[in-house]
Amino acid sequence: MDHPGTDGAHRIGPYALLARQSTVGGGEVFAARTDEGQLVTVTVVRPELAAEPGFRDRFRVAVEAARTLSGAFLVPVVDADADASVPWLATEFTAGLPLRQAVDRHGPLSEPALRVLADGLARALAALHAAETAHGEVSPDSVLLTMDGPRITALGIVGATRSPAPAPTDDMFELGSTVLFAASGGEPDLDALPASLREVIGGCLYPDPPDRPTAEQLVDYLRRQDLPALTGSWLPPAVTADMAAAAAAVGSASAGGGGRGPFPSPPVIAAGTGVSRRKLIIGLAGGAAVLGGSAAALAFSGDSSSAPGGRANGSGSGSTARPTAPSGVRSTSASSASPSSTDGPEAIVLAGPDAAKAWSGAGKNAPKCLEASDKVVMVVTDAATSFLDATTGKSVFSPLNTTVFLGTGSDRYPTAYADGVFYLLCDTPSQTGLLAAFDAASGKVKWATKMAEVDPGGGSDAARYLSKYVAVAGNTVYVCGNLLETSGSSSSESPTTGYIRAFNTATGKRLWQVKGTDINNVLVPPTGSHLLATSSVPVRKPGRVQMIDAGRRGARGWKVSVPDAAFYFSTGWPLTCYAAGLFLFAGGNGDTLFAVDAATGSEKWHQRFNAKNGDQVQIGTPFSSLDGATVYVPVGSDLVAQATADGTIQWVAKLDGASDIGVSNMFNASLRISGRSAQCSADTVFATDSAKTLWAIDAATGRARWKYRDPGQPDVGFLWTVGGDHVFIASHLTMTAIAAHGR
């Protein structure tokens, strides 16, 4: 569904649609916002369903009933229009993760979590049934997991899609099926239910409706068991991390973009309006860090020797099985270290003076993208593209009429710079979907290429190309993204189809293109012809990384399986790294860094990260020094510098204090939800944290040179980029430059 409204605009009623979320009960579910910036969830009825006799009357009655409902585990209805050309329903926006997505990515829920799920769903249905109404489609797609418990969504629409109307006993059967799904991880298996739930959930699945328990009876049954109350978060850290990422992505989308361009781009939210990132993420972390509490206290163990067989597990099968080296045991072939041990580098707590600004100035329009060389800064707004002198901040060339609809975000980076040329995914007043190249010495347009907006297959089922980021290697510029199905046939279980487009840097001529569900995040190294791609979100299957051979027009190369790491394959900025001929990526449960030869896929070394307190550790986005000699690995509150050649740990820098939402402060790169939240100059590492601070760290020692914090920065954080030996920061209308050494 590319144009939900009959007028072709990407609006429905008074709401601007931001992004499709799922399909529930005959409707497409979107994140949306009002013109005042309030986030909501909008369900748009499919046209064929709206055309059915009697549907609008049933929908109107169901909506009026839903408006009167309230309950801790129900998502309230805030608006609806049964008489619109395309009927729709708006509900309160709730930060969370669909149950199906959580289970597909992270496996079955634990017994305590299953009890919370069953109790919350039963309480929600008890409120519905007391109002003499039924839901009609309680399912893994209509159940949202939040930090406060489950929520049932799609009130007021699902029941209207069924004739005759659903009964409360139908709801109880669906509740049982939903809990069974969460317990078994997919294929229904009653033996997967814990003993405390097997009898009552089994009763919900009785074939004869009168034999099923009521919602109130289920609540009473669980209460009478008098089992110990769950302490702490009811969800595992991996799920809460996904919830935080999803919330941040919606917050970022709602704060960027204008009112034009292809769906699902969001309009601008005026300053001071909308739902802040703080409000979206607050509560997601509870009293512990999102990625596993005090994961910053790390112990390292690994093996830097090459595994036999030329694959990441040494078997030659392409599987990256978790290394078996025990935690805290020093390997004979690689350094093993703990921040508090005597046999490795001591963790350095970051502390430094406030940065001294080289220059600062304000403009008329807020920057949405930044890219810089050592001499020029390219600033892109929704009005124009400007070029500033890197030394003074003064304008050096005439502005261009190229703009961006969606700027830099958690899954977008539409700019690149290489060899004296800026590249930009942009629009002009007369054209959209351009890839343009600008000469950094003159500010002149070298070329601009119109990219096809839809898949060449054509027809009503054509897919629209969504451009995510641009990157350059040698004489080729690459545009990467994914395809949005316009037929409305996609679902939350459908794998994402990604693409790579290659263009000549001198002329803009298209060289080749590949697409597929095995191409999701794509890493383009600054040199060489080997790219790295991850597969789309797997459904109960391992994901994988694979080499894409640009020298053979995008032919697939070696593949490495990555079990139990579905989080690693969400659409967006690459969560992988290239350094000195090696690709680096997380494997196992996301706690092990693998370094493999870019050309062959053979393992060179791996490093496993363990938290001393036993919490699960997950590596963030690794990044490398400009010369490729060092790779930096963010893990919670720690930033670990390792020698690219063998994985030897050189230093560990550690954050202290709390984030801006009151939990443990962490590097943004460790959260895996940001594009370029860490970058390097020749001798300095720059990284932002969740306390909205930018750190400049000496690459040789791991000690902070300076810190920069702008209390007035937007909720989504400031934009920044590195050019030469300076970092350039955009916060609201203000541009600031700081020298790497702070002078």
mmCIF file with all atom_site columns, N, CA and C in Angstrom, residues 237-238 240-242 244-245 277 289-293 295-296 298 567-568 574-575 586 590 609 616-623 632-640 653 655 659 663-678 686-691:
data_model
loop_
_atom_site.group_PDB
_atom_site.id
_atom_site.type_symbol
_atom_site.label_atom_id
_atom_site.label_alt_id
_atom_site.label_comp_id
_atom_site.label_asym_id
_atom_site.label_entity_id
_atom_site.label_seq_id
_atom_site.pdbx_PDB_ins_code
_atom_site.Cartn_x
_atom_site.Cartn_y
_atom_site.Cartn_z
_atom_site.occupancy
_atom_site.B_iso_or_equiv
_atom_site.pdbx_formal_charge
_atom_site.auth_seq_id
_atom_site.auth_comp_id
_atom_site.auth_asym_id
_atom_site.auth_atom_id
_atom_site.pdbx_PDB_model_num
ATOM 1   N N  . PRO A 1 237 ? 17.229 -9.044  28.337 1.00 0.00 ? 237 PRO A N  1
ATOM 2   C CA . PRO A 1 237 ? 17.922 -7.839  27.855 1.00 0.00 ? 237 PRO A CA 1
ATOM 3   C C  . PRO A 1 237 ? 17.913 -7.694  26.341 1.00 0.00 ? 237 PRO A C  1
ATOM 4   N N  . ALA A 1 238 ? 18.003 -8.816  25.599 1.00 0.00 ? 238 ALA A N  1
ATOM 5   C CA . ALA A 1 238 ? 18.027 -8.723  24.143 1.00 0.00 ? 238 ALA A CA 1
ATOM 6   C C  . ALA A 1 238 ? 16.724 -8.135  23.608 1.00 0.00 ? 238 ALA A C  1
ATOM 7   N N  . THR A 1 240 ? 14.635 -6.085  25.348 1.00 0.00 ? 240 THR A N  1
ATOM 8   C CA . THR A 1 240 ? 14.559 -4.670  25.712 1.00 0.00 ? 240 THR A CA 1
ATOM 9   C C  . THR A 1 240 ? 15.495 -3.837  24.848 1.00 0.00 ? 240 THR A C  1
ATOM 10  N N  . ALA A 1 241 ? 16.613 -4.418  24.413 1.00 0.00 ? 241 ALA A N  1
ATOM 11  C CA . ALA A 1 241 ? 17.500 -3.694  23.504 1.00 0.00 ? 241 ALA A CA 1
ATOM 12  C C  . ALA A 1 241 ? 16.806 -3.431  22.176 1.00 0.00 ? 241 ALA A C  1
ATOM 13  N N  . ASP A 1 242 ? 16.101 -4.443  21.650 1.00 0.00 ? 242 ASP A N  1
ATOM 14  C CA . ASP A 1 242 ? 15.338 -4.252  20.414 1.00 0.00 ? 242 ASP A CA 1
ATOM 15  C C  . ASP A 1 242 ? 14.252 -3.210  20.597 1.00 0.00 ? 242 ASP A C  1
ATOM 16  N N  . ALA A 1 244 ? 14.309 -0.671  22.667 1.00 0.00 ? 244 ALA A N  1
ATOM 17  C CA . ALA A 1 244 ? 14.955 0.638   22.690 1.00 0.00 ? 244 ALA A CA 1
ATOM 18  C C  . ALA A 1 244 ? 15.320 1.090   21.292 1.00 0.00 ? 244 ALA A C  1
ATOM 19  N N  . ALA A 1 245 ? 15.822 0.145   20.474 1.00 0.00 ? 245 ALA A N  1
ATOM 20  C CA . ALA A 1 245 ? 16.197 0.493   19.104 1.00 0.00 ? 245 ALA A CA 1
ATOM 21  C C  . ALA A 1 245 ? 14.986 0.917   18.299 1.00 0.00 ? 245 ALA A C  1
ATOM 22  N N  . ARG A 1 277 ? 12.743 11.613  22.435 1.00 0.00 ? 277 ARG A N  1
ATOM 23  C CA . ARG A 1 277 ? 13.428 10.328  22.542 1.00 0.00 ? 277 ARG A CA 1
ATOM 24  C C  . ARG A 1 277 ? 13.454 9.871   23.985 1.00 0.00 ? 277 ARG A C  1
ATOM 25  N N  . ALA A 1 289 ? 21.175 -1.323  32.656 1.00 0.00 ? 289 ALA A N  1
ATOM 26  C CA . ALA A 1 289 ? 21.517 -0.945  31.295 1.00 0.00 ? 289 ALA A CA 1
ATOM 27  C C  . ALA A 1 289 ? 20.781 -1.836  30.312 1.00 0.00 ? 289 ALA A C  1
ATOM 28  N N  . VAL A 1 290 ? 20.426 -1.268  29.149 1.00 0.00 ? 290 VAL A N  1
ATOM 29  C CA . VAL A 1 290 ? 19.618 -1.981  28.166 1.00 0.00 ? 290 VAL A CA 1
ATOM 30  C C  . VAL A 1 290 ? 20.274 -3.282  27.745 1.00 0.00 ? 290 VAL A C  1
ATOM 31  N N  . LEU A 1 291 ? 21.580 -3.298  27.609 1.00 0.00 ? 291 LEU A N  1
ATOM 32  C CA . LEU A 1 291 ? 22.248 -4.477  27.088 1.00 0.00 ? 291 LEU A CA 1
ATOM 33  C C  . LEU A 1 291 ? 22.787 -5.383  28.186 1.00 0.00 ? 291 LEU A C  1
ATOM 34  N N  . GLY A 1 292 ? 22.146 -5.408  29.316 1.00 0.00 ? 292 GLY A N  1
ATOM 35  C CA . GLY A 1 292 ? 22.555 -6.395  30.304 1.00 0.00 ? 292 GLY A CA 1
ATOM 36  C C  . GLY A 1 292 ? 23.191 -5.819  31.542 1.00 0.00 ? 292 GLY A C  1
ATOM 37  N N  . GLY A 1 293 ? 22.605 -4.755  32.092 1.00 0.00 ? 293 GLY A N  1
ATOM 38  C CA . GLY A 1 293 ? 23.086 -4.242  33.357 1.00 0.00 ? 293 GLY A CA 1
ATOM 39  C C  . GLY A 1 293 ? 24.498 -3.737  33.271 1.00 0.00 ? 293 GLY A C  1
ATOM 40  N N  . ALA A 1 295 ? 27.271 -4.422  32.083 1.00 0.00 ? 295 ALA A N  1
ATOM 41  C CA . ALA A 1 295 ? 28.083 -5.163  31.121 1.00 0.00 ? 295 ALA A CA 1
ATOM 42  C C  . ALA A 1 295 ? 29.432 -4.530  30.901 1.00 0.00 ? 295 ALA A C  1
ATOM 43  N N  . ALA A 1 296 ? 29.659 -3.377  31.516 1.00 0.00 ? 296 ALA A N  1
ATOM 44  C CA . ALA A 1 296 ? 30.941 -2.714  31.310 1.00 0.00 ? 296 ALA A CA 1
ATOM 45  C C  . ALA A 1 296 ? 32.074 -3.425  32.038 1.00 0.00 ? 296 ALA A C  1
ATOM 46  N N  . LEU A 1 298 ? 34.115 -6.141  32.104 1.00 0.00 ? 298 LEU A N  1
ATOM 47  C CA . LEU A 1 298 ? 34.333 -7.183  31.116 1.00 0.00 ? 298 LEU A CA 1
ATOM 48  C C  . LEU A 1 298 ? 35.546 -8.045  31.419 1.00 0.00 ? 298 LEU A C  1
ATOM 49  N N  . PHE A 1 567 ? 19.097 -10.054 16.033 1.00 0.00 ? 567 PHE A N  1
ATOM 50  C CA . PHE A 1 567 ? 19.180 -8.612  16.290 1.00 0.00 ? 567 PHE A CA 1
ATOM 51  C C  . PHE A 1 567 ? 20.180 -7.945  15.363 1.00 0.00 ? 567 PHE A C  1
ATOM 52  N N  . TYR A 1 568 ? 21.122 -8.724  14.918 1.00 0.00 ? 568 TYR A N  1
ATOM 53  C CA . TYR A 1 568 ? 22.242 -8.197  14.152 1.00 0.00 ? 568 TYR A CA 1
ATOM 54  C C  . TYR A 1 568 ? 21.852 -7.860  12.711 1.00 0.00 ? 568 TYR A C  1
ATOM 55  N N  . PRO A 1 574 ? 25.255 -0.425  8.475  1.00 0.00 ? 574 PRO A N  1
ATOM 56  C CA . PRO A 1 574 ? 25.993 -1.686  8.661  1.00 0.00 ? 574 PRO A CA 1
ATOM 57  C C  . PRO A 1 574 ? 26.518 -1.851  10.081 1.00 0.00 ? 574 PRO A C  1
ATOM 58  N N  . LEU A 1 575 ? 26.358 -3.046  10.629 1.00 0.00 ? 575 LEU A N  1
ATOM 59  C CA . LEU A 1 575 ? 26.839 -3.363  11.965 1.00 0.00 ? 575 LEU A CA 1
ATOM 60  C C  . LEU A 1 575 ? 28.103 -4.205  11.863 1.00 0.00 ? 575 LEU A C  1
ATOM 61  N N  . ALA A 1 586 ? 30.040 -9.476  14.666 1.00 0.00 ? 586 ALA A N  1
ATOM 62  C CA . ALA A 1 586 ? 29.674 -10.229 15.864 1.00 0.00 ? 586 ALA A CA 1
ATOM 63  C C  . ALA A 1 586 ? 29.066 -11.563 15.483 1.00 0.00 ? 586 ALA A C  1
ATOM 64  N N  . GLY A 1 590 ? 26.107 -12.671 19.795 1.00 0.00 ? 590 GLY A N  1
ATOM 65  C CA . GLY A 1 590 ? 26.498 -11.271 19.702 1.00 0.00 ? 590 GLY A CA 1
ATOM 66  C C  . GLY A 1 590 ? 27.591 -10.898 20.662 1.00 0.00 ? 590 GLY A C  1
ATOM 67  N N  . PHE A 1 609 ? 33.707 -11.672 24.505 1.00 0.00 ? 609 PHE A N  1
ATOM 68  C CA . PHE A 1 609 ? 33.538 -10.695 25.579 1.00 0.00 ? 609 PHE A CA 1
ATOM 69  C C  . PHE A 1 609 ? 32.551 -11.261 26.601 1.00 0.00 ? 609 PHE A C  1
ATOM 70  N N  . GLN A 1 616 ? 24.447 -11.144 29.904 1.00 0.00 ? 616 GLN A N  1
ATOM 71  C CA . GLN A 1 616 ? 24.760 -11.329 28.491 1.00 0.00 ? 616 GLN A CA 1
ATOM 72  C C  . GLN A 1 616 ? 25.360 -10.050 27.908 1.00 0.00 ? 616 GLN A C  1
ATOM 73  N N  . VAL A 1 617 ? 26.475 -10.205 27.204 1.00 0.00 ? 617 VAL A N  1
ATOM 74  C CA . VAL A 1 617 ? 27.134 -9.088  26.556 1.00 0.00 ? 617 VAL A CA 1
ATOM 75  C C  . VAL A 1 617 ? 26.839 -9.140  25.068 1.00 0.00 ? 617 VAL A C  1
ATOM 76  N N  . GLN A 1 618 ? 26.578 -7.998  24.478 1.00 0.00 ? 618 GLN A N  1
ATOM 77  C CA . GLN A 1 618 ? 26.405 -7.931  23.034 1.00 0.00 ? 618 GLN A CA 1
ATOM 78  C C  . GLN A 1 618 ? 27.251 -6.789  22.486 1.00 0.00 ? 618 GLN A C  1
ATOM 79  N N  . ILE A 1 619 ? 28.054 -7.119  21.499 1.00 0.00 ? 619 ILE A N  1
ATOM 80  C CA . ILE A 1 619 ? 28.931 -6.138  20.880 1.00 0.00 ? 619 ILE A CA 1
ATOM 81  C C  . ILE A 1 619 ? 28.103 -5.156  20.077 1.00 0.00 ? 619 ILE A C  1
ATOM 82  N N  . GLY A 1 620 ? 28.531 -3.894  20.098 1.00 0.00 ? 620 GLY A N  1
ATOM 83  C CA . GLY A 1 620 ? 27.885 -2.899  19.260 1.00 0.00 ? 620 GLY A CA 1
ATOM 84  C C  . GLY A 1 620 ? 28.520 -2.865  17.874 1.00 0.00 ? 620 GLY A C  1
ATOM 85  N N  . THR A 1 621 ? 28.537 -1.692  17.266 1.00 0.00 ? 621 THR A N  1
ATOM 86  C CA . THR A 1 621 ? 29.078 -1.547  15.923 1.00 0.00 ? 621 THR A CA 1
ATOM 87  C C  . THR A 1 621 ? 30.586 -1.287  15.986 1.00 0.00 ? 621 THR A C  1
ATOM 88  N N  . PRO A 1 622 ? 31.428 -2.237  15.537 1.00 0.00 ? 622 PRO A N  1
ATOM 89  C CA . PRO A 1 622 ? 32.869 -1.986  15.552 1.00 0.00 ? 622 PRO A CA 1
ATOM 90  C C  . PRO A 1 622 ? 33.254 -0.968  14.485 1.00 0.00 ? 622 PRO A C  1
ATOM 91  N N  . PHE A 1 623 ? 34.370 -0.285  14.684 1.00 0.00 ? 623 PHE A N  1
ATOM 92  C CA . PHE A 1 623 ? 34.861 0.666   13.688 1.00 0.00 ? 623 PHE A CA 1
ATOM 93  C C  . PHE A 1 623 ? 36.376 0.685   13.764 1.00 0.00 ? 623 PHE A C  1
ATOM 94  N N  . TYR A 1 632 ? 38.118 -0.710  16.964 1.00 0.00 ? 632 TYR A N  1
ATOM 95  C CA . TYR A 1 632 ? 37.524 -0.293  18.227 1.00 0.00 ? 632 TYR A CA 1
ATOM 96  C C  . TYR A 1 632 ? 36.172 -0.983  18.389 1.00 0.00 ? 632 TYR A C  1
ATOM 97  N N  . VAL A 1 633 ? 35.963 -1.600  19.555 1.00 0.00 ? 633 VAL A N  1
ATOM 98  C CA . VAL A 1 633 ? 34.769 -2.398  19.793 1.00 0.00 ? 633 VAL A CA 1
ATOM 99  C C  . VAL A 1 633 ? 33.994 -1.811  20.965 1.00 0.00 ? 633 VAL A C  1
ATOM 100 N N  . PRO A 1 634 ? 32.813 -1.241  20.725 1.00 0.00 ? 634 PRO A N  1
ATOM 101 C CA . PRO A 1 634 ? 31.997 -0.729  21.831 1.00 0.00 ? 634 PRO A CA 1
ATOM 102 C C  . PRO A 1 634 ? 31.197 -1.865  22.471 1.00 0.00 ? 634 PRO A C  1
ATOM 103 N N  . VAL A 1 635 ? 31.276 -1.983  23.782 1.00 0.00 ? 635 VAL A N  1
ATOM 104 C CA . VAL A 1 635 ? 30.550 -3.012  24.526 1.00 0.00 ? 635 VAL A CA 1
ATOM 105 C C  . VAL A 1 635 ? 29.965 -2.355  25.765 1.00 0.00 ? 635 VAL A C  1
ATOM 106 N N  . GLY A 1 636 ? 28.712 -1.937  25.682 1.00 0.00 ? 636 GLY A N  1
ATOM 107 C CA . GLY A 1 636 ? 28.095 -1.274  26.817 1.00 0.00 ? 636 GLY A CA 1
ATOM 108 C C  . GLY A 1 636 ? 28.787 0.035   27.141 1.00 0.00 ? 636 GLY A C  1
ATOM 109 N N  . SER A 1 637 ? 29.338 0.131   28.343 1.00 0.00 ? 637 SER A N  1
ATOM 110 C CA . SER A 1 637 ? 30.024 1.341   28.788 1.00 0.00 ? 637 SER A CA 1
ATOM 111 C C  . SER A 1 637 ? 31.504 1.343   28.437 1.00 0.00 ? 637 SER A C  1
ATOM 112 N N  . ASP A 1 638 ? 31.980 0.284   27.788 1.00 0.00 ? 638 ASP A N  1
ATOM 113 C CA . ASP A 1 638 ? 33.401 0.161   27.477 1.00 0.00 ? 638 ASP A CA 1
ATOM 114 C C  . ASP A 1 638 ? 33.659 0.339   25.988 1.00 0.00 ? 638 ASP A C  1
ATOM 115 N N  . LEU A 1 639 ? 34.824 0.902   25.678 1.00 0.00 ? 639 LEU A N  1
ATOM 116 C CA . LEU A 1 639 ? 35.324 0.960   24.316 1.00 0.00 ? 639 LEU A CA 1
ATOM 117 C C  . LEU A 1 639 ? 36.686 0.284   24.326 1.00 0.00 ? 639 LEU A C  1
ATOM 118 N N  . VAL A 1 640 ? 36.802 -0.817  23.574 1.00 0.00 ? 640 VAL A N  1
ATOM 119 C CA . VAL A 1 640 ? 38.003 -1.644  23.597 1.00 0.00 ? 640 VAL A CA 1
ATOM 120 C C  . VAL A 1 640 ? 38.778 -1.439  22.303 1.00 0.00 ? 640 VAL A C  1
ATOM 121 N N  . ALA A 1 653 ? 38.719 1.965   27.355 1.00 0.00 ? 653 ALA A N  1
ATOM 122 C CA . ALA A 1 653 ? 38.207 3.230   27.897 1.00 0.00 ? 653 ALA A CA 1
ATOM 123 C C  . ALA A 1 653 ? 36.806 2.985   28.443 1.00 0.00 ? 653 ALA A C  1
ATOM 124 N N  . LEU A 1 655 ? 33.176 4.529   30.319 1.00 0.00 ? 655 LEU A N  1
ATOM 125 C CA . LEU A 1 655 ? 32.305 5.636   30.699 1.00 0.00 ? 655 LEU A CA 1
ATOM 126 C C  . LEU A 1 655 ? 31.887 5.491   32.154 1.00 0.00 ? 655 LEU A C  1
ATOM 127 N N  . SER A 1 659 ? 23.159 7.822   32.006 1.00 0.00 ? 659 SER A N  1
ATOM 128 C CA . SER A 1 659 ? 22.725 8.381   30.731 1.00 0.00 ? 659 SER A CA 1
ATOM 129 C C  . SER A 1 659 ? 21.702 9.482   30.976 1.00 0.00 ? 659 SER A C  1
ATOM 130 N N  . VAL A 1 663 ? 19.794 5.595   33.405 1.00 0.00 ? 663 VAL A N  1
ATOM 131 C CA . VAL A 1 663 ? 20.409 4.278   33.508 1.00 0.00 ? 663 VAL A CA 1
ATOM 132 C C  . VAL A 1 663 ? 21.902 4.415   33.250 1.00 0.00 ? 663 VAL A C  1
ATOM 133 N N  . SER A 1 664 ? 22.616 3.300   33.264 1.00 0.00 ? 664 SER A N  1
ATOM 134 C CA . SER A 1 664 ? 24.065 3.336   33.073 1.00 0.00 ? 664 SER A CA 1
ATOM 135 C C  . SER A 1 664 ? 24.419 3.990   31.743 1.00 0.00 ? 664 SER A C  1
ATOM 136 N N  . ASN A 1 665 ? 25.410 4.862   31.779 1.00 0.00 ? 665 ASN A N  1
ATOM 137 C CA . ASN A 1 665 ? 25.850 5.533   30.566 1.00 0.00 ? 665 ASN A CA 1
ATOM 138 C C  . ASN A 1 665 ? 26.548 4.530   29.646 1.00 0.00 ? 665 ASN A C  1
ATOM 139 N N  . MET A 1 666 ? 26.247 4.571   28.349 1.00 0.00 ? 666 MET A N  1
ATOM 140 C CA . MET A 1 666 ? 26.838 3.655   27.392 1.00 0.00 ? 666 MET A CA 1
ATOM 141 C C  . MET A 1 666 ? 27.208 4.402   26.124 1.00 0.00 ? 666 MET A C  1
ATOM 142 N N  . PHE A 1 667 ? 28.148 3.843   25.388 1.00 0.00 ? 667 PHE A N  1
ATOM 143 C CA . PHE A 1 667 ? 28.476 4.384   24.086 1.00 0.00 ? 667 PHE A CA 1
ATOM 144 C C  . PHE A 1 667 ? 27.310 4.127   23.128 1.00 0.00 ? 667 PHE A C  1
ATOM 145 N N  . ASN A 1 668 ? 26.927 5.142   22.362 1.00 0.00 ? 668 ASN A N  1
ATOM 146 C CA . ASN A 1 668 ? 25.825 4.960   21.421 1.00 0.00 ? 668 ASN A CA 1
ATOM 147 C C  . ASN A 1 668 ? 26.124 3.864   20.410 1.00 0.00 ? 668 ASN A C  1
ATOM 148 N N  . ALA A 1 669 ? 27.380 3.721   20.031 1.00 0.00 ? 669 ALA A N  1
ATOM 149 C CA . ALA A 1 669 ? 27.729 2.665   19.082 1.00 0.00 ? 669 ALA A CA 1
ATOM 150 C C  . ALA A 1 669 ? 27.459 1.282   19.652 1.00 0.00 ? 669 ALA A C  1
ATOM 151 N N  . SER A 1 670 ? 27.459 1.137   20.980 1.00 0.00 ? 670 SER A N  1
ATOM 152 C CA . SER A 1 670 ? 27.191 -0.165  21.579 1.00 0.00 ? 670 SER A CA 1
ATOM 153 C C  . SER A 1 670 ? 25.710 -0.509  21.546 1.00 0.00 ? 670 SER A C  1
ATOM 154 N N  . LEU A 1 671 ? 24.855 0.491   21.339 1.00 0.00 ? 671 LEU A N  1
ATOM 155 C CA . LEU A 1 671 ? 23.411 0.259   21.295 1.00 0.00 ? 671 LEU A CA 1
ATOM 156 C C  . LEU A 1 671 ? 22.947 -0.222  19.934 1.00 0.00 ? 671 LEU A C  1
ATOM 157 N N  . ARG A 1 672 ? 23.813 -0.133  18.925 1.00 0.00 ? 672 ARG A N  1
ATOM 158 C CA . ARG A 1 672 ? 23.510 -0.625  17.583 1.00 0.00 ? 672 ARG A CA 1
ATOM 159 C C  . ARG A 1 672 ? 22.308 0.071   16.965 1.00 0.00 ? 672 ARG A C  1
ATOM 160 N N  . ILE A 1 673 ? 22.052 1.325   17.350 1.00 0.00 ? 673 ILE A N  1
ATOM 161 C CA . ILE A 1 673 ? 20.887 2.009   16.805 1.00 0.00 ? 673 ILE A CA 1
ATOM 162 C C  . ILE A 1 673 ? 21.272 3.313   16.129 1.00 0.00 ? 673 ILE A C  1
ATOM 163 N N  . SER A 1 674 ? 22.551 3.563   15.946 1.00 0.00 ? 674 SER A N  1
ATOM 164 C CA . SER A 1 674 ? 22.967 4.831   15.372 1.00 0.00 ? 674 SER A CA 1
ATOM 165 C C  . SER A 1 674 ? 23.839 4.589   14.153 1.00 0.00 ? 674 SER A C  1
ATOM 166 N N  . GLY A 1 675 ? 23.801 5.525   13.216 1.00 0.00 ? 675 GLY A N  1
ATOM 167 C CA . GLY A 1 675 ? 24.598 5.413   12.017 1.00 0.00 ? 675 GLY A CA 1
ATOM 168 C C  . GLY A 1 675 ? 26.064 5.622   12.320 1.00 0.00 ? 675 GLY A C  1
ATOM 169 N N  . ARG A 1 676 ? 26.529 6.872   12.318 1.00 0.00 ? 676 ARG A N  1
ATOM 170 C CA . ARG A 1 676 ? 27.926 7.155   12.635 1.00 0.00 ? 676 ARG A CA 1
ATOM 171 C C  . ARG A 1 676 ? 28.001 7.783   14.024 1.00 0.00 ? 676 ARG A C  1
ATOM 172 N N  . SER A 1 677 ? 27.944 6.955   15.044 1.00 0.00 ? 677 SER A N  1
ATOM 173 C CA . SER A 1 677 ? 28.049 7.458   16.413 1.00 0.00 ? 677 SER A CA 1
ATOM 174 C C  . SER A 1 677 ? 29.466 7.320   16.934 1.00 0.00 ? 677 SER A C  1
ATOM 175 N N  . ALA A 1 678 ? 30.390 6.888   16.066 1.00 0.00 ? 678 ALA A N  1
ATOM 176 C CA . ALA A 1 678 ? 31.811 6.835   16.396 1.00 0.00 ? 678 ALA A CA 1
ATOM 177 C C  . ALA A 1 678 ? 32.594 6.972   15.096 1.00 0.00 ? 678 ALA A C  1
ATOM 178 N N  . PHE A 1 686 ? 36.580 9.611   18.093 1.00 0.00 ? 686 PHE A N  1
ATOM 179 C CA . PHE A 1 686 ? 35.438 10.404  18.522 1.00 0.00 ? 686 PHE A CA 1
ATOM 180 C C  . PHE A 1 686 ? 34.249 9.469   18.727 1.00 0.00 ? 686 PHE A C  1
ATOM 181 N N  . ALA A 1 687 ? 33.556 9.610   19.840 1.00 0.00 ? 687 ALA A N  1
ATOM 182 C CA . ALA A 1 687 ? 32.411 8.746   20.115 1.00 0.00 ? 687 ALA A CA 1
ATOM 183 C C  . ALA A 1 687 ? 31.419 9.480   21.004 1.00 0.00 ? 687 ALA A C  1
ATOM 184 N N  . THR A 1 688 ? 30.138 9.278   20.736 1.00 0.00 ? 688 THR A N  1
ATOM 185 C CA . THR A 1 688 ? 29.088 9.862   21.571 1.00 0.00 ? 688 THR A CA 1
ATOM 186 C C  . THR A 1 688 ? 28.563 8.812   22.541 1.00 0.00 ? 688 THR A C  1
ATOM 187 N N  . ASP A 1 689 ? 27.978 9.291   23.644 1.00 0.00 ? 689 ASP A N  1
ATOM 188 C CA . ASP A 1 689 ? 27.414 8.376   24.626 1.00 0.00 ? 689 ASP A CA 1
ATOM 189 C C  . ASP A 1 689 ? 25.942 8.699   24.862 1.00 0.00 ? 689 ASP A C  1
ATOM 190 N N  . SER A 1 690 ? 25.290 7.888   25.690 1.00 0.00 ? 690 SER A N  1
ATOM 191 C CA . SER A 1 690 ? 23.861 8.063   25.936 1.00 0.00 ? 690 SER A CA 1
ATOM 192 C C  . SER A 1 690 ? 23.568 9.176   26.932 1.00 0.00 ? 690 SER A C  1
ATOM 193 N N  . ALA A 1 691 ? 24.615 9.888   27.390 1.00 0.00 ? 691 ALA A N  1
ATOM 194 C CA . ALA A 1 691 ? 24.432 11.098  28.184 1.00 0.00 ? 691 ALA A CA 1
ATOM 195 C C  . ALA A 1 691 ? 24.548 12.342  27.307 1.00 0.00 ? 691 ALA A C  1
#
